[in-house]
């Protein structure tokens, strides 16, 4: 028997006054309790109890050991309760990782209210578009968009990830509004730079489910959604961007959807927006609190799509 368990049995026997009463309190047979105390005495090499048919009496060594052991067990119980209280309420440092644009637009603005709700939490936020190994970096949680590559992560869906083709009212007023996707051939289509220059192919799905592919060209190719967004707002051309980037400006009338009722044909990057965390890590109250908070803030239909005809 381990020393800690035997120590508990010994203190229980002394406090109860007998092996039988200690066994009753612990749900053990008196013989098991007696063997446990004998095992402890053997390990210590000293007799702790004088046993008679009528009563148990502490030896001098037994009195000293009981005093110290009772203190140790009380400290252990206090430590356990302290940890339980700590784990029961959200506190500590939340190490969070998210992409630069989504983090700037939707995570950072949500943090002040979250921290007001949970004043014992500190957030350590990293914004990066590079893939981060959460375990290696010691991160608690990440916000990932699109197809999840790492099967070692547990994911909770926060929102769909939809892309929208849009432009500013000023652009459509100056260049006309395309009636069909094929009309995009006659427009300045600003593209995310997966490849340098040349034509890019945009794929759309009609309300009847038919997919159409259109080769488009433009005078701006950039590898950053913020830059495309800014160019569209300035009336430079037509863009294809996530609803979580352009949705608020469409709601405000600063951008217009090119083809209401049509969808950008989904790809692996369009699956969803997820909160992910390592499967081998205990989900702490602070991580759970932040995920639940994001779900609440984003809403059943993402707030950035409210009122949009998608």
PDB file of C-alpha atoms in Angstrom:
ATOM      1  CA  UNK A   1       0.000   0.000   0.000  1.00  0.00           C
ATOM      2  CA  UNK A   2       1.253   3.471  -0.847  1.00  0.00           C
ATOM      3  CA  UNK A   3       2.436   5.547   2.079  1.00  0.00           C
ATOM      4  CA  UNK A   4      -0.138   8.274   1.447  1.00  0.00           C
ATOM      5  CA  UNK A   5      -3.048   5.817   1.521  1.00  0.00           C
ATOM      6  CA  UNK A   6      -1.681   4.077   4.603  1.00  0.00           C
ATOM      7  CA  UNK A   7      -1.267   7.476   6.293  1.00  0.00           C
ATOM      8  CA  UNK A   8      -4.941   8.222   5.650  1.00  0.00           C
ATOM      9  CA  UNK A   9      -5.935   4.871   7.170  1.00  0.00           C
ATOM     10  CA  UNK A  10      -3.832   5.491  10.268  1.00  0.00           C
ATOM     11  CA  UNK A  11      -5.274   8.975  10.865  1.00  0.00           C
ATOM     12  CA  UNK A  12      -8.802   7.605  10.292  1.00  0.00           C
ATOM     13  CA  UNK A  13      -8.218   4.837  12.869  1.00  0.00           C
ATOM     14  CA  UNK A  14      -6.951   7.272  15.477  1.00  0.00           C
ATOM     15  CA  UNK A  15      -9.815   9.686  14.843  1.00  0.00           C
ATOM     16  CA  UNK A  16     -12.422   6.887  14.902  1.00  0.00           C
ATOM     17  CA  UNK A  17     -10.980   5.086  17.918  1.00  0.00           C
ATOM     18  CA  UNK A  18     -11.079   1.609  16.370  1.00  0.00           C
ATOM     19  CA  UNK A  19     -10.401  -0.359  13.201  1.00  0.00           C
ATOM     20  CA  UNK A  20     -14.053  -1.288  12.836  1.00  0.00           C
ATOM     21  CA  UNK A  21     -15.344   2.276  13.110  1.00  0.00           C
ATOM     22  CA  UNK A  22     -12.639   3.544  10.744  1.00  0.00           C
ATOM     23  CA  UNK A  23     -13.592   0.790   8.296  1.00  0.00           C
ATOM     24  CA  UNK A  24     -17.256   1.741   8.524  1.00  0.00           C
ATOM     25  CA  UNK A  25     -16.475   5.400   7.779  1.00  0.00           C
ATOM     26  CA  UNK A  26     -14.201   4.514   4.867  1.00  0.00           C
ATOM     27  CA  UNK A  27     -16.309   1.693   3.474  1.00  0.00           C
ATOM     28  CA  UNK A  28     -13.552  -0.877   4.114  1.00  0.00           C
ATOM     29  CA  UNK A  29     -13.365  -4.119   6.034  1.00  0.00           C
ATOM     30  CA  UNK A  30     -11.705  -3.741   9.485  1.00  0.00           C
ATOM     31  CA  UNK A  31      -9.133  -6.347   8.447  1.00  0.00           C
ATOM     32  CA  UNK A  32      -8.115  -4.226   5.446  1.00  0.00           C
ATOM     33  CA  UNK A  33      -7.722  -1.183   7.676  1.00  0.00           C
ATOM     34  CA  UNK A  34      -5.617  -3.154  10.145  1.00  0.00           C
ATOM     35  CA  UNK A  35      -3.358  -4.489   7.377  1.00  0.00           C
ATOM     36  CA  UNK A  36      -2.891  -0.977   6.034  1.00  0.00           C
ATOM     37  CA  UNK A  37      -1.754   0.379   9.390  1.00  0.00           C
ATOM     38  CA  UNK A  38       0.552  -2.610   9.912  1.00  0.00           C
ATOM     39  CA  UNK A  39       2.052  -1.957   6.463  1.00  0.00           C
ATOM     40  CA  UNK A  40       2.730   1.657   7.445  1.00  0.00           C
ATOM     41  CA  UNK A  41       4.414   0.572  10.682  1.00  0.00           C
ATOM     42  CA  UNK A  42       6.594  -1.871   8.742  1.00  0.00           C
ATOM     43  CA  UNK A  43       7.673   0.860   6.323  1.00  0.00           C
ATOM     44  CA  UNK A  44       8.449   3.277   9.149  1.00  0.00           C
ATOM     45  CA  UNK A  45      10.083   0.597  11.289  1.00  0.00           C
ATOM     46  CA  UNK A  46       8.219   1.719  14.390  1.00  0.00           C
ATOM     47  CA  UNK A  47       5.047   0.775  16.241  1.00  0.00           C
ATOM     48  CA  UNK A  48       2.403   3.492  16.071  1.00  0.00           C
ATOM     49  CA  UNK A  49      -0.427   1.782  17.952  1.00  0.00           C
ATOM     50  CA  UNK A  50      -0.559  -0.475  20.974  1.00  0.00           C
ATOM     51  CA  UNK A  51      -3.331  -2.938  20.281  1.00  0.00           C
ATOM     52  CA  UNK A  52      -5.299  -4.679  23.027  1.00  0.00           C
ATOM     53  CA  UNK A  53      -8.558  -6.566  22.857  1.00  0.00           C
ATOM     54  CA  UNK A  54     -10.331  -3.650  24.472  1.00  0.00           C
ATOM     55  CA  UNK A  55      -8.791  -0.525  22.913  1.00  0.00           C
ATOM     56  CA  UNK A  56      -6.133   1.097  20.778  1.00  0.00           C
ATOM     57  CA  UNK A  57      -3.531   3.387  22.260  1.00  0.00           C
ATOM     58  CA  UNK A  58      -1.074   5.638  20.521  1.00  0.00           C
ATOM     59  CA  UNK A  59       2.580   5.115  21.199  1.00  0.00           C
ATOM     60  CA  UNK A  60       4.812   8.161  21.635  1.00  0.00           C
ATOM     61  CA  UNK A  61       5.915   7.752  18.020  1.00  0.00           C
ATOM     62  CA  UNK A  62       2.283   7.307  17.060  1.00  0.00           C
ATOM     63  CA  UNK A  63       1.267  10.593  18.686  1.00  0.00           C
ATOM     64  CA  UNK A  64       4.055  12.447  16.872  1.00  0.00           C
ATOM     65  CA  UNK A  65       3.217  10.805  13.543  1.00  0.00           C
ATOM     66  CA  UNK A  66      -0.525  11.430  13.919  1.00  0.00           C
ATOM     67  CA  UNK A  67       0.059  15.111  14.633  1.00  0.00           C
ATOM     68  CA  UNK A  68       2.246  15.563  11.561  1.00  0.00           C
ATOM     69  CA  UNK A  69       0.189  13.265   9.318  1.00  0.00           C
ATOM     70  CA  UNK A  70      -3.091  14.999  10.172  1.00  0.00           C
ATOM     71  CA  UNK A  71      -1.458  18.320   9.279  1.00  0.00           C
ATOM     72  CA  UNK A  72      -0.163  16.949   5.972  1.00  0.00           C
ATOM     73  CA  UNK A  73      -3.569  15.543   5.033  1.00  0.00           C
ATOM     74  CA  UNK A  74      -5.296  18.803   5.943  1.00  0.00           C
ATOM     75  CA  UNK A  75      -2.816  20.727   3.767  1.00  0.00           C
ATOM     76  CA  UNK A  76      -3.404  18.289   0.907  1.00  0.00           C
ATOM     77  CA  UNK A  77      -7.161  18.731   1.184  1.00  0.00           C
ATOM     78  CA  UNK A  78      -6.782  22.511   1.258  1.00  0.00           C
ATOM     79  CA  UNK A  79      -4.566  22.342  -1.846  1.00  0.00           C
ATOM     80  CA  UNK A  80      -7.105  20.150  -3.640  1.00  0.00           C
ATOM     81  CA  UNK A  81      -9.932  22.525  -2.795  1.00  0.00           C
ATOM     82  CA  UNK A  82      -7.887  25.531  -3.914  1.00  0.00           C
ATOM     83  CA  UNK A  83      -7.145  23.920  -7.282  1.00  0.00           C
ATOM     84  CA  UNK A  84     -10.776  22.871  -7.664  1.00  0.00           C
ATOM     85  CA  UNK A  85     -11.932  26.429  -7.003  1.00  0.00           C
ATOM     86  CA  UNK A  86      -9.320  27.722  -9.440  1.00  0.00           C
ATOM     87  CA  UNK A  87     -10.453  25.337 -12.166  1.00  0.00           C
ATOM     88  CA  UNK A  88     -14.124  25.923 -11.472  1.00  0.00           C
ATOM     89  CA  UNK A  89     -13.991  29.608 -12.422  1.00  0.00           C
ATOM     90  CA  UNK A  90     -12.425  31.153 -15.545  1.00  0.00           C
ATOM     91  CA  UNK A  91      -9.061  32.656 -14.691  1.00  0.00           C
ATOM     92  CA  UNK A  92      -5.445  32.640 -15.761  1.00  0.00           C
ATOM     93  CA  UNK A  93      -3.834  33.397 -19.126  1.00  0.00           C
ATOM     94  CA  UNK A  94      -5.680  32.498 -22.328  1.00  0.00           C
ATOM     95  CA  UNK A  95      -3.163  32.009 -25.146  1.00  0.00           C
ATOM     96  CA  UNK A  96      -5.088  32.670 -28.342  1.00  0.00           C
ATOM     97  CA  UNK A  97      -4.001  32.474 -31.989  1.00  0.00           C
ATOM     98  CA  UNK A  98      -5.924  33.809 -34.986  1.00  0.00           C
ATOM     99  CA  UNK A  99      -5.430  35.105 -38.506  1.00  0.00           C
ATOM    100  CA  UNK A 100      -4.505  38.758 -38.909  1.00  0.00           C
ATOM    101  CA  UNK A 101      -7.615  40.075 -40.688  1.00  0.00           C
ATOM    102  CA  UNK A 102     -10.242  38.036 -38.831  1.00  0.00           C
ATOM    103  CA  UNK A 103      -8.495  38.815 -35.555  1.00  0.00           C
ATOM    104  CA  UNK A 104      -8.443  42.544 -36.270  1.00  0.00           C
ATOM    105  CA  UNK A 105     -12.047  42.711 -37.450  1.00  0.00           C
ATOM    106  CA  UNK A 106     -13.816  40.318 -35.095  1.00  0.00           C
ATOM    107  CA  UNK A 107     -11.657  38.951 -32.278  1.00  0.00           C
ATOM    108  CA  UNK A 108      -9.916  42.093 -31.017  1.00  0.00           C
ATOM    109  CA  UNK A 109     -13.157  44.149 -30.876  1.00  0.00           C
ATOM    110  CA  UNK A 110     -14.813  41.371 -28.835  1.00  0.00           C
ATOM    111  CA  UNK A 111     -12.072  41.196 -26.197  1.00  0.00           C
ATOM    112  CA  UNK A 112     -12.890  44.258 -24.040  1.00  0.00           C
ATOM    113  CA  UNK A 113     -16.355  42.970 -23.107  1.00  0.00           C
ATOM    114  CA  UNK A 114     -15.002  39.457 -22.555  1.00  0.00           C
ATOM    115  CA  UNK A 115     -12.332  40.782 -20.190  1.00  0.00           C
ATOM    116  CA  UNK A 116     -14.916  42.879 -18.367  1.00  0.00           C
ATOM    117  CA  UNK A 117     -16.973  39.742 -17.811  1.00  0.00           C
ATOM    118  CA  UNK A 118     -13.968  37.723 -16.674  1.00  0.00           C
ATOM    119  CA  UNK A 119     -11.594  40.093 -14.877  1.00  0.00           C
ATOM    120  CA  UNK A 120      -9.384  37.237 -13.659  1.00  0.00           C
ATOM    121  CA  UNK A 121      -8.475  36.229 -17.234  1.00  0.00           C
ATOM    122  CA  UNK A 122      -5.536  37.680 -19.142  1.00  0.00           C
ATOM    123  CA  UNK A 123      -5.517  37.244 -22.939  1.00  0.00           C
ATOM    124  CA  UNK A 124      -2.270  36.651 -24.818  1.00  0.00           C
ATOM    125  CA  UNK A 125      -3.350  37.182 -28.447  1.00  0.00           C
ATOM    126  CA  UNK A 126      -1.156  36.378 -31.454  1.00  0.00           C
ATOM    127  CA  UNK A 127      -2.261  37.538 -34.918  1.00  0.00           C
ATOM    128  CA  UNK A 128      -0.537  35.622 -37.709  1.00  0.00           C
ATOM    129  CA  UNK A 129      -1.446  34.101 -41.044  1.00  0.00           C
ATOM    130  CA  UNK A 130       1.245  31.439 -40.650  1.00  0.00           C
ATOM    131  CA  UNK A 131       0.221  27.954 -39.578  1.00  0.00           C
ATOM    132  CA  UNK A 132       0.906  27.504 -35.869  1.00  0.00           C
ATOM    133  CA  UNK A 133       1.306  24.184 -34.051  1.00  0.00           C
ATOM    134  CA  UNK A 134      -0.789  24.831 -30.951  1.00  0.00           C
ATOM    135  CA  UNK A 135       0.914  22.179 -28.834  1.00  0.00           C
ATOM    136  CA  UNK A 136       4.417  23.244 -29.816  1.00  0.00           C
ATOM    137  CA  UNK A 137       3.637  26.928 -29.234  1.00  0.00           C
ATOM    138  CA  UNK A 138       1.755  26.322 -25.999  1.00  0.00           C
ATOM    139  CA  UNK A 139      -1.427  27.979 -27.316  1.00  0.00           C
ATOM    140  CA  UNK A 140      -4.773  27.172 -25.695  1.00  0.00           C
ATOM    141  CA  UNK A 141      -6.999  28.014 -28.634  1.00  0.00           C
ATOM    142  CA  UNK A 142      -6.937  29.128 -32.251  1.00  0.00           C
ATOM    143  CA  UNK A 143      -9.484  30.480 -34.703  1.00  0.00           C
ATOM    144  CA  UNK A 144      -9.079  28.664 -38.015  1.00  0.00           C
ATOM    145  CA  UNK A 145     -10.898  29.295 -41.297  1.00  0.00           C
ATOM    146  CA  UNK A 146     -11.495  26.677 -43.957  1.00  0.00           C
ATOM    147  CA  UNK A 147     -10.590  23.027 -44.119  1.00  0.00           C
ATOM    148  CA  UNK A 148      -8.916  21.725 -40.959  1.00  0.00           C
ATOM    149  CA  UNK A 149      -5.664  19.937 -41.713  1.00  0.00           C
ATOM    150  CA  UNK A 150      -4.760  18.786 -38.211  1.00  0.00           C
ATOM    151  CA  UNK A 151      -6.767  15.791 -36.960  1.00  0.00           C
ATOM    152  CA  UNK A 152      -5.193  16.220 -33.516  1.00  0.00           C
ATOM    153  CA  UNK A 153      -7.424  19.241 -32.883  1.00  0.00           C
ATOM    154  CA  UNK A 154     -10.951  19.397 -31.537  1.00  0.00           C
ATOM    155  CA  UNK A 155     -13.044  21.919 -33.464  1.00  0.00           C
ATOM    156  CA  UNK A 156     -16.213  23.827 -32.664  1.00  0.00           C
ATOM    157  CA  UNK A 157     -17.901  25.600 -35.555  1.00  0.00           C
ATOM    158  CA  UNK A 158     -18.417  29.304 -34.971  1.00  0.00           C
ATOM    159  CA  UNK A 159     -19.883  30.368 -38.323  1.00  0.00           C
ATOM    160  CA  UNK A 160     -20.023  29.483 -42.014  1.00  0.00           C
ATOM    161  CA  UNK A 161     -17.335  31.013 -44.221  1.00  0.00           C
ATOM    162  CA  UNK A 162     -18.993  32.479 -47.313  1.00  0.00           C
ATOM    163  CA  UNK A 163     -17.411  34.645 -49.998  1.00  0.00           C
ATOM    164  CA  UNK A 164     -19.213  37.453 -51.820  1.00  0.00           C
ATOM    165  CA  UNK A 165     -18.602  39.225 -55.133  1.00  0.00           C
ATOM    166  CA  UNK A 166     -19.131  42.942 -54.630  1.00  0.00           C
ATOM    167  CA  UNK A 167     -18.045  46.461 -55.538  1.00  0.00           C
ATOM    168  CA  UNK A 168     -18.771  49.996 -54.428  1.00  0.00           C
ATOM    169  CA  UNK A 169     -21.891  51.861 -55.627  1.00  0.00           C
ATOM    170  CA  UNK A 170     -19.563  54.406 -57.263  1.00  0.00           C
ATOM    171  CA  UNK A 171     -17.848  51.687 -59.294  1.00  0.00           C
ATOM    172  CA  UNK A 172     -21.153  50.233 -60.537  1.00  0.00           C
ATOM    173  CA  UNK A 173     -22.420  53.718 -61.355  1.00  0.00           C
ATOM    174  CA  UNK A 174     -19.328  54.441 -63.424  1.00  0.00           C
ATOM    175  CA  UNK A 175     -18.947  51.052 -65.148  1.00  0.00           C
ATOM    176  CA  UNK A 176     -22.400  49.505 -65.081  1.00  0.00           C
ATOM    177  CA  UNK A 177     -23.600  46.575 -63.040  1.00  0.00           C
ATOM    178  CA  UNK A 178     -22.954  43.071 -64.396  1.00  0.00           C
ATOM    179  CA  UNK A 179     -26.184  41.190 -65.046  1.00  0.00           C
ATOM    180  CA  UNK A 180     -24.626  37.749 -65.425  1.00  0.00           C
ATOM    181  CA  UNK A 181     -21.290  36.302 -64.226  1.00  0.00           C
ATOM    182  CA  UNK A 182     -19.992  36.296 -67.821  1.00  0.00           C
ATOM    183  CA  UNK A 183     -20.270  40.096 -67.757  1.00  0.00           C
ATOM    184  CA  UNK A 184     -17.371  40.168 -65.292  1.00  0.00           C
ATOM    185  CA  UNK A 185     -15.077  39.789 -68.321  1.00  0.00           C
ATOM    186  CA  UNK A 186     -15.768  43.464 -69.001  1.00  0.00           C
ATOM    187  CA  UNK A 187     -14.951  44.636 -65.474  1.00  0.00           C
ATOM    188  CA  UNK A 188     -11.844  45.396 -63.442  1.00  0.00           C
ATOM    189  CA  UNK A 189     -11.744  42.373 -61.129  1.00  0.00           C
ATOM    190  CA  UNK A 190      -9.299  42.714 -58.264  1.00  0.00           C
ATOM    191  CA  UNK A 191      -7.909  39.339 -57.278  1.00  0.00           C
ATOM    192  CA  UNK A 192      -6.252  37.694 -54.318  1.00  0.00           C
ATOM    193  CA  UNK A 193      -2.730  36.833 -55.426  1.00  0.00           C
ATOM    194  CA  UNK A 194      -2.510  33.055 -55.585  1.00  0.00           C
ATOM    195  CA  UNK A 195      -0.494  33.522 -58.747  1.00  0.00           C
ATOM    196  CA  UNK A 196       1.163  36.500 -60.382  1.00  0.00           C
ATOM    197  CA  UNK A 197      -0.835  38.491 -62.958  1.00  0.00           C
ATOM    198  CA  UNK A 198      -2.852  37.027 -65.808  1.00  0.00           C
ATOM    199  CA  UNK A 199      -6.403  35.728 -65.694  1.00  0.00           C
ATOM    200  CA  UNK A 200      -8.015  34.316 -62.589  1.00  0.00           C
ATOM    201  CA  UNK A 201     -11.061  32.061 -62.614  1.00  0.00           C
ATOM    202  CA  UNK A 202     -14.043  32.916 -60.438  1.00  0.00           C
ATOM    203  CA  UNK A 203     -16.672  30.217 -59.999  1.00  0.00           C
ATOM    204  CA  UNK A 204     -20.264  30.972 -59.091  1.00  0.00           C
ATOM    205  CA  UNK A 205     -23.308  28.841 -58.349  1.00  0.00           C
ATOM    206  CA  UNK A 206     -26.662  29.973 -59.723  1.00  0.00           C
ATOM    207  CA  UNK A 207     -29.868  29.816 -57.664  1.00  0.00           C
ATOM    208  CA  UNK A 208     -30.780  26.631 -59.585  1.00  0.00           C
ATOM    209  CA  UNK A 209     -27.481  25.006 -58.526  1.00  0.00           C
ATOM    210  CA  UNK A 210     -25.665  25.323 -61.848  1.00  0.00           C
ATOM    211  CA  UNK A 211     -21.978  26.257 -61.577  1.00  0.00           C
ATOM    212  CA  UNK A 212     -20.394  28.807 -63.896  1.00  0.00           C
ATOM    213  CA  UNK A 213     -16.710  29.634 -64.291  1.00  0.00           C
ATOM    214  CA  UNK A 214     -15.536  33.037 -65.495  1.00  0.00           C
ATOM    215  CA  UNK A 215     -11.987  34.074 -66.361  1.00  0.00           C
ATOM    216  CA  UNK A 216     -11.447  37.571 -64.978  1.00  0.00           C
ATOM    217  CA  UNK A 217      -8.677  40.160 -65.161  1.00  0.00           C
ATOM    218  CA  UNK A 218      -7.839  43.335 -63.318  1.00  0.00           C
ATOM    219  CA  UNK A 219      -5.117  45.820 -62.490  1.00  0.00           C
ATOM    220  CA  UNK A 220      -4.558  44.828 -58.859  1.00  0.00           C
ATOM    221  CA  UNK A 221      -3.389  41.491 -57.464  1.00  0.00           C
ATOM    222  CA  UNK A 222      -2.631  41.385 -53.763  1.00  0.00           C
ATOM    223  CA  UNK A 223      -2.086  38.755 -51.073  1.00  0.00           C
ATOM    224  CA  UNK A 224      -3.997  40.564 -48.338  1.00  0.00           C
ATOM    225  CA  UNK A 225      -7.756  40.789 -47.820  1.00  0.00           C
ATOM    226  CA  UNK A 226      -7.495  44.187 -46.118  1.00  0.00           C
ATOM    227  CA  UNK A 227      -5.840  45.671 -49.205  1.00  0.00           C
ATOM    228  CA  UNK A 228      -8.486  44.271 -51.563  1.00  0.00           C
ATOM    229  CA  UNK A 229     -11.196  45.506 -49.241  1.00  0.00           C
ATOM    230  CA  UNK A 230      -9.738  49.021 -49.162  1.00  0.00           C
ATOM    231  CA  UNK A 231      -9.424  49.090 -52.964  1.00  0.00           C
ATOM    232  CA  UNK A 232     -13.048  48.030 -53.382  1.00  0.00           C
ATOM    233  CA  UNK A 233     -14.234  50.745 -50.993  1.00  0.00           C
ATOM    234  CA  UNK A 234     -12.315  53.294 -53.061  1.00  0.00           C
ATOM    235  CA  UNK A 235     -14.180  52.187 -56.201  1.00  0.00           C
ATOM    236  CA  UNK A 236     -11.252  50.563 -57.988  1.00  0.00           C
ATOM    237  CA  UNK A 237     -13.066  47.398 -59.048  1.00  0.00           C
ATOM    238  CA  UNK A 238     -14.944  44.199 -58.232  1.00  0.00           C
ATOM    239  CA  UNK A 239     -13.682  41.868 -55.516  1.00  0.00           C
ATOM    240  CA  UNK A 240     -14.451  38.440 -54.151  1.00  0.00           C
ATOM    241  CA  UNK A 241     -14.015  38.446 -50.375  1.00  0.00           C
ATOM    242  CA  UNK A 242     -15.415  36.684 -47.286  1.00  0.00           C
ATOM    243  CA  UNK A 243     -18.673  37.981 -45.870  1.00  0.00           C
ATOM    244  CA  UNK A 244     -16.890  38.582 -42.556  1.00  0.00           C
ATOM    245  CA  UNK A 245     -14.712  41.149 -44.366  1.00  0.00           C
ATOM    246  CA  UNK A 246     -17.254  42.952 -46.567  1.00  0.00           C
ATOM    247  CA  UNK A 247     -20.569  42.197 -44.814  1.00  0.00           C
ATOM    248  CA  UNK A 248     -20.612  45.277 -42.541  1.00  0.00           C
ATOM    249  CA  UNK A 249     -19.887  47.575 -45.507  1.00  0.00           C
ATOM    250  CA  UNK A 250     -22.669  45.967 -47.557  1.00  0.00           C
ATOM    251  CA  UNK A 251     -24.999  46.519 -44.606  1.00  0.00           C
ATOM    252  CA  UNK A 252     -23.897  50.170 -44.514  1.00  0.00           C
ATOM    253  CA  UNK A 253     -24.360  50.667 -48.271  1.00  0.00           C
ATOM    254  CA  UNK A 254     -20.638  51.192 -48.913  1.00  0.00           C
ATOM    255  CA  UNK A 255     -20.451  48.036 -51.057  1.00  0.00           C
ATOM    256  CA  UNK A 256     -23.065  46.241 -53.178  1.00  0.00           C
ATOM    257  CA  UNK A 257     -23.484  42.534 -53.910  1.00  0.00           C
ATOM    258  CA  UNK A 258     -22.955  41.922 -57.604  1.00  0.00           C
ATOM    259  CA  UNK A 259     -25.243  38.891 -57.969  1.00  0.00           C
ATOM    260  CA  UNK A 260     -27.891  38.568 -55.245  1.00  0.00           C
ATOM    261  CA  UNK A 261     -29.056  34.963 -54.926  1.00  0.00           C
ATOM    262  CA  UNK A 262     -25.865  33.566 -56.441  1.00  0.00           C
ATOM    263  CA  UNK A 263     -23.145  31.957 -54.352  1.00  0.00           C
ATOM    264  CA  UNK A 264     -19.431  31.750 -54.866  1.00  0.00           C
ATOM    265  CA  UNK A 265     -18.887  28.047 -55.540  1.00  0.00           C
ATOM    266  CA  UNK A 266     -17.580  26.624 -52.236  1.00  0.00           C
ATOM    267  CA  UNK A 267     -14.000  25.378 -52.006  1.00  0.00           C
ATOM    268  CA  UNK A 268     -11.988  23.876 -49.150  1.00  0.00           C
ATOM    269  CA  UNK A 269     -11.422  27.378 -47.764  1.00  0.00           C
ATOM    270  CA  UNK A 270     -15.171  28.012 -47.566  1.00  0.00           C
ATOM    271  CA  UNK A 271     -16.103  25.273 -45.112  1.00  0.00           C
ATOM    272  CA  UNK A 272     -16.451  27.241 -41.875  1.00  0.00           C
ATOM    273  CA  UNK A 273     -14.830  29.297 -39.162  1.00  0.00           C
ATOM    274  CA  UNK A 274     -13.759  27.147 -36.209  1.00  0.00           C
ATOM    275  CA  UNK A 275     -12.431  27.460 -32.689  1.00  0.00           C
ATOM    276  CA  UNK A 276      -9.866  24.668 -32.306  1.00  0.00           C
ATOM    277  CA  UNK A 277      -7.842  23.331 -29.404  1.00  0.00           C
ATOM    278  CA  UNK A 278      -5.604  20.286 -28.821  1.00  0.00           C
ATOM    279  CA  UNK A 279      -7.503  17.065 -28.146  1.00  0.00           C
ATOM    280  CA  UNK A 280      -5.003  15.981 -25.503  1.00  0.00           C
ATOM    281  CA  UNK A 281      -5.425  19.115 -23.438  1.00  0.00           C
ATOM    282  CA  UNK A 282      -8.012  19.576 -20.704  1.00  0.00           C
ATOM    283  CA  UNK A 283     -10.556  22.186 -21.767  1.00  0.00           C
ATOM    284  CA  UNK A 284     -10.057  24.765 -19.057  1.00  0.00           C
ATOM    285  CA  UNK A 285     -12.879  27.042 -17.910  1.00  0.00           C
ATOM    286  CA  UNK A 286     -11.183  30.069 -19.514  1.00  0.00           C
ATOM    287  CA  UNK A 287     -11.046  28.349 -22.934  1.00  0.00           C
ATOM    288  CA  UNK A 288     -14.642  27.152 -22.633  1.00  0.00           C
ATOM    289  CA  UNK A 289     -15.749  30.621 -21.544  1.00  0.00           C
ATOM    290  CA  UNK A 290     -14.108  32.278 -24.549  1.00  0.00           C
ATOM    291  CA  UNK A 291     -15.532  29.801 -27.059  1.00  0.00           C
ATOM    292  CA  UNK A 292     -19.024  30.196 -25.585  1.00  0.00           C
ATOM    293  CA  UNK A 293     -18.584  33.973 -25.650  1.00  0.00           C
ATOM    294  CA  UNK A 294     -17.621  33.975 -29.345  1.00  0.00           C
ATOM    295  CA  UNK A 295     -20.626  31.801 -30.184  1.00  0.00           C
ATOM    296  CA  UNK A 296     -22.833  34.283 -28.343  1.00  0.00           C
ATOM    297  CA  UNK A 297     -21.278  37.347 -30.011  1.00  0.00           C
ATOM    298  CA  UNK A 298     -21.333  35.935 -33.547  1.00  0.00           C
ATOM    299  CA  UNK A 299     -24.890  34.640 -33.205  1.00  0.00           C
ATOM    300  CA  UNK A 300     -26.842  31.845 -34.977  1.00  0.00           C
ATOM    301  CA  UNK A 301     -26.546  33.866 -38.178  1.00  0.00           C
ATOM    302  CA  UNK A 302     -23.273  35.770 -38.122  1.00  0.00           C
ATOM    303  CA  UNK A 303     -23.822  39.423 -37.300  1.00  0.00           C
ATOM    304  CA  UNK A 304     -21.777  40.418 -40.352  1.00  0.00           C
ATOM    305  CA  UNK A 305     -24.389  38.756 -42.607  1.00  0.00           C
ATOM    306  CA  UNK A 306     -27.494  40.139 -40.923  1.00  0.00           C
ATOM    307  CA  UNK A 307     -29.928  41.432 -43.535  1.00  0.00           C
ATOM    308  CA  UNK A 308     -27.807  40.375 -46.514  1.00  0.00           C
ATOM    309  CA  UNK A 309     -29.410  38.626 -49.491  1.00  0.00           C
ATOM    310  CA  UNK A 310     -27.023  35.718 -49.946  1.00  0.00           C
TER     311      UNK A 310
END
